[in-house]
Amino acid sequence: MQAVVNVARACSFLYDIAQQHPELKATLVKSTQGAVMAGTGAFVGGLLGGPVGIFVGGAIGSFAGARASHDFKPVFQILASMTDSEKQQLAEAVASECQRLGIEYLTISALSLSQDMGYCLLKNVMEKLQYSVKS
């Protein structure tokens, strides 16, 4: 059975959840910014130095990304600081989305989702950043 990952729907779901929880939104945005910097460093390093350059560029890009994106909490800390009702709402939203998709879809899609999700998250966050800069 071939599953087609609806990346746009998954990204929309993640963005909707992030909109309801500003700290989660900050984590999503800052993590994406750091990942872009790390990836850019690895890419440029690879162009200039081959495989070793990927390593060096990735390390430098990761360091720069961590320094530039230091002002946010990891998801586990955000979840720990939520009230019980907020945790319940979040759990219900995730459970509802998972139930809608079905276990077969989720299982088969898990491998391809990681590749497509990175692109989708990057694209959506960059669009949101551009919008917030213009506002």
PDB file of C-alpha atoms in Angstrom, residues 1-11 100-101 104-118 120:
ATOM      1  CA  MET A   1       0.000   0.000   0.000  1.00  0.00           C
ATOM      2  CA  GLN A   2       1.445   3.360  -1.043  1.00  0.00           C
ATOM      3  CA  ALA A   3       0.649   6.319   1.200  1.00  0.00           C
ATOM      4  CA  VAL A   4       0.741   9.829  -0.081  1.00  0.00           C
ATOM      5  CA  VAL A   5       1.756  12.264   2.617  1.00  0.00           C
ATOM      6  CA  ASN A   6      -0.359  15.374   2.659  1.00  0.00           C
ATOM      7  CA  VAL A   7       2.467  17.652   3.692  1.00  0.00           C
ATOM      8  CA  ALA A   8       0.412  20.820   3.360  1.00  0.00           C
ATOM      9  CA  ARG A   9      -2.201  19.471   5.770  1.00  0.00           C
ATOM     10  CA  ALA A  10       0.443  18.319   8.257  1.00  0.00           C
ATOM     11  CA  CYS A  11       2.163  21.712   8.134  1.00  0.00           C
ATOM     12  CA  ARG A 100      -8.509  11.073  11.176  1.00  0.00           C
ATOM     13  CA  LEU A 101      -5.424   9.902   9.324  1.00  0.00           C
ATOM     14  CA  GLU A 104      -1.900   2.598   8.457  1.00  0.00           C
ATOM     15  CA  TYR A 105      -1.431   6.020   6.942  1.00  0.00           C
ATOM     16  CA  LEU A 106       0.698   7.181   9.862  1.00  0.00           C
ATOM     17  CA  THR A 107       2.868   4.067   9.823  1.00  0.00           C
ATOM     18  CA  ILE A 108       3.474   4.015   6.080  1.00  0.00           C
ATOM     19  CA  SER A 109       3.995   7.766   5.908  1.00  0.00           C
ATOM     20  CA  ALA A 110       6.517   7.966   8.738  1.00  0.00           C
ATOM     21  CA  LEU A 111       9.550   7.385   6.541  1.00  0.00           C
ATOM     22  CA  SER A 112       8.712   9.846   3.795  1.00  0.00           C
ATOM     23  CA  LEU A 113       7.315  12.467   6.142  1.00  0.00           C
ATOM     24  CA  SER A 114      10.655  13.458   7.618  1.00  0.00           C
ATOM     25  CA  GLN A 115      12.033  14.489   4.222  1.00  0.00           C
ATOM     26  CA  ASP A 116       8.966  16.387   3.076  1.00  0.00           C
ATOM     27  CA  MET A 117       8.259  17.928   6.482  1.00  0.00           C
ATOM     28  CA  GLY A 118      11.601  19.697   6.653  1.00  0.00           C
ATOM     29  CA  CYS A 120       7.384  22.271   4.278  1.00  0.00           C
TER      30      CYS A 120
END
